[in-house]
PDB file of C-alpha atoms in Angstrom:
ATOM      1  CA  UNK A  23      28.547  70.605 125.947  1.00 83.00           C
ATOM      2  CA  UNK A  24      30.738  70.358 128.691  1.00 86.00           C
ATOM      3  CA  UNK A  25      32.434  66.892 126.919  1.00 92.00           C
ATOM      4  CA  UNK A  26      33.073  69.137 123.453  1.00 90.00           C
ATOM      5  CA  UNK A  27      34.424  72.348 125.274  1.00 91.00           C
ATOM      6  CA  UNK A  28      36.956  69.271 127.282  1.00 95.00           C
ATOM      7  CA  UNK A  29      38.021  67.885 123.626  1.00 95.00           C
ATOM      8  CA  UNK A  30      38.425  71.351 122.235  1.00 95.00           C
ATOM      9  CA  UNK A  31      40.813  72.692 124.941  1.00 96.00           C
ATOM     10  CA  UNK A  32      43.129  69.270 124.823  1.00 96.00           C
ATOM     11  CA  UNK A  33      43.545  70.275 121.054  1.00 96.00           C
ATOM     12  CA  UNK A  34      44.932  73.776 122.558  1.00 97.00           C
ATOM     13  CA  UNK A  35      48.782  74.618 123.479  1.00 97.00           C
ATOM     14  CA  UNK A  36      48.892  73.295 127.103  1.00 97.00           C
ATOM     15  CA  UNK A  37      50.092  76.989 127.546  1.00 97.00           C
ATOM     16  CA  UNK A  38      46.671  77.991 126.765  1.00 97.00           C
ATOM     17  CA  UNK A  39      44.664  75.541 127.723  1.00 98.00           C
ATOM     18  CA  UNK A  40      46.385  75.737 131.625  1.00 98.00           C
ATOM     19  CA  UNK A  41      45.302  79.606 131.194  1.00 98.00           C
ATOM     20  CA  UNK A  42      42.140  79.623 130.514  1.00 98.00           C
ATOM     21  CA  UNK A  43      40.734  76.600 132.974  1.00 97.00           C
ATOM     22  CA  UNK A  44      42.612  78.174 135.432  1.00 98.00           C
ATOM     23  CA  UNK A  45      41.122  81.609 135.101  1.00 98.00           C
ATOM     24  CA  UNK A  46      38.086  80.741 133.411  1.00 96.00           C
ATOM     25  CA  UNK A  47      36.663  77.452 134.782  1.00 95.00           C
ATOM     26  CA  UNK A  48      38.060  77.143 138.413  1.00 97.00           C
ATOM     27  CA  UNK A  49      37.586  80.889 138.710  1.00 97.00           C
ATOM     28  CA  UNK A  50      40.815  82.113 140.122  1.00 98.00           C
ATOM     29  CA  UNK A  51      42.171  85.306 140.388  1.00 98.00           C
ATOM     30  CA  UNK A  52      44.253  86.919 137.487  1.00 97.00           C
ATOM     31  CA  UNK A  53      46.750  87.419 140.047  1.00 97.00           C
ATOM     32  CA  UNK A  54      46.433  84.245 141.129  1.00 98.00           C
ATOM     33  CA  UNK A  55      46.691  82.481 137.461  1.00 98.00           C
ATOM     34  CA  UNK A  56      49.924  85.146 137.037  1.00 98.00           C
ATOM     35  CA  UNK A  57      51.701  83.652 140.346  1.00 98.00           C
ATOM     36  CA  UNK A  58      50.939  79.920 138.912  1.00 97.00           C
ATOM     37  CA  UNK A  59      52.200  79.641 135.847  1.00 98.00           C
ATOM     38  CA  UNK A  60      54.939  82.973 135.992  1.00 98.00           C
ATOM     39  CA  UNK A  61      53.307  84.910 133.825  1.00 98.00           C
ATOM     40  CA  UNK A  62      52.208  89.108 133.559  1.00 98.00           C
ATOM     41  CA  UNK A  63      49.274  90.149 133.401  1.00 97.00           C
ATOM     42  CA  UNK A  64      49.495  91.339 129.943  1.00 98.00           C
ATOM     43  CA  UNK A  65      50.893  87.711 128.654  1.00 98.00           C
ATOM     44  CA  UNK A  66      48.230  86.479 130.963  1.00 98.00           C
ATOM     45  CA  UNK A  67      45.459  88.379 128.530  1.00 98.00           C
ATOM     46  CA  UNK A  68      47.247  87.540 125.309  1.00 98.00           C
ATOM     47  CA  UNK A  69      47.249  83.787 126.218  1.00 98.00           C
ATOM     48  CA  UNK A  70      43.331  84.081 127.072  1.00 98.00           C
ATOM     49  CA  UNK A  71      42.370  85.430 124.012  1.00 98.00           C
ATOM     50  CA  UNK A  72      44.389  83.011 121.958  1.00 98.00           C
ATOM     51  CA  UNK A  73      42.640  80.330 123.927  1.00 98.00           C
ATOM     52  CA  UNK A  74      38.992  81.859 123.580  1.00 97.00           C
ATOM     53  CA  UNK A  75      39.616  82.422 119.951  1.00 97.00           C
ATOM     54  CA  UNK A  76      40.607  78.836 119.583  1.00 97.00           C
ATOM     55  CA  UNK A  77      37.977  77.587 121.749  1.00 96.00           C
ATOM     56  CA  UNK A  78      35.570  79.406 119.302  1.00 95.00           C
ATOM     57  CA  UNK A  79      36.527  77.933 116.679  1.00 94.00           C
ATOM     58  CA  UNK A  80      36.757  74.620 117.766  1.00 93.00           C
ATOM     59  CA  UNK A  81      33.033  74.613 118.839  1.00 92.00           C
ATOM     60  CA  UNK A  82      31.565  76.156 115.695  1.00 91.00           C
ATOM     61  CA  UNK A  83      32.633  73.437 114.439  1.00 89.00           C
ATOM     62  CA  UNK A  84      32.318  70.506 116.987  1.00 81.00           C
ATOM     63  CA  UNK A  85      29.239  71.787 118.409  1.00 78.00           C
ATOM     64  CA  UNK A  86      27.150  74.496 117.190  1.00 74.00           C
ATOM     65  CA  UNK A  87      27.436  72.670 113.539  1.00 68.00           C
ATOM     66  CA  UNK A  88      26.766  69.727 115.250  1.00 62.00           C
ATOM     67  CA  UNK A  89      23.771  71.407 116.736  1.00 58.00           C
ATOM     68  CA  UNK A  90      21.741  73.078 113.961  1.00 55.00           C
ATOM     69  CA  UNK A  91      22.635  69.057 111.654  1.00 54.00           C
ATOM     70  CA  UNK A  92      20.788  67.970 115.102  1.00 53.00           C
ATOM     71  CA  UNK A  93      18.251  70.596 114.478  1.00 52.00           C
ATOM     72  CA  UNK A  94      17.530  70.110 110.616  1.00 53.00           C
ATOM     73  CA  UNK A  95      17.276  66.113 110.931  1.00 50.00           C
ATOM     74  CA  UNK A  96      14.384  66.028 113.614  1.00 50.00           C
ATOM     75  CA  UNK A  97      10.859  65.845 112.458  1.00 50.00           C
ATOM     76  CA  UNK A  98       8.782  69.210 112.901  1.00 49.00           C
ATOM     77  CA  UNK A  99       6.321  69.232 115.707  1.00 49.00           C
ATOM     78  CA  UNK A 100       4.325  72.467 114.534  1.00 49.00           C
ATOM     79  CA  UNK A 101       0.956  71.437 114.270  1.00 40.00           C
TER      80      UNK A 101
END
C-alpha cells in the first residue's frame, strides 16, 4: 500500500503533495503546515482536499482495482 499511496502523491502538484504529507503523514500541526509553506488556513484546507480527492482517485485505480483483479484471479478455498 504504502509504495502505491508514494507513486500516487509524486503524480500530485508538489503544492499538494508537500500539504498533505506534511499534515497528514508526519502529523504536524495545521498551524504548523500554515507557517511552512506560507499558507492560511483556509488555502491550507482547499489544498488538502484537492490532494485527498486526487489521492482517491489515483488508488481506485492503482490499488483497490488492482486489489479485487488480485481477488477474482485466486482459486476459491471454500470447501
Amino acid at each position: 500500500f504504502w509504495e502505491v499511496l508514494r507513486r500516487c502523491l509524486d503524480q500530485l502538484p508538489q503544492r499538494l503533495a508537500a500539504a498533505f504529507t506534511l499534515r497528514e503523514i508526519e502529523q504536524c500541526t495545521s498551524e504548523e503546515v500554515c507557517q511552512v509553506l506560507g499558507l492560511t488556513e483556509t488555502n491550507l484546507w482547499a489544498r488538502l482536499h484537492r490532494a485527498r480527492l486526487g489521492l482517491r482517485l489515483c488508488l481506485d485505480r492503482h490499488w483497490f482495482d488492482h486489489r479485487e483483479t488480485d481477488d477474482q484471479t485466486q482459486p476459491d478455498q471454500g470447501g
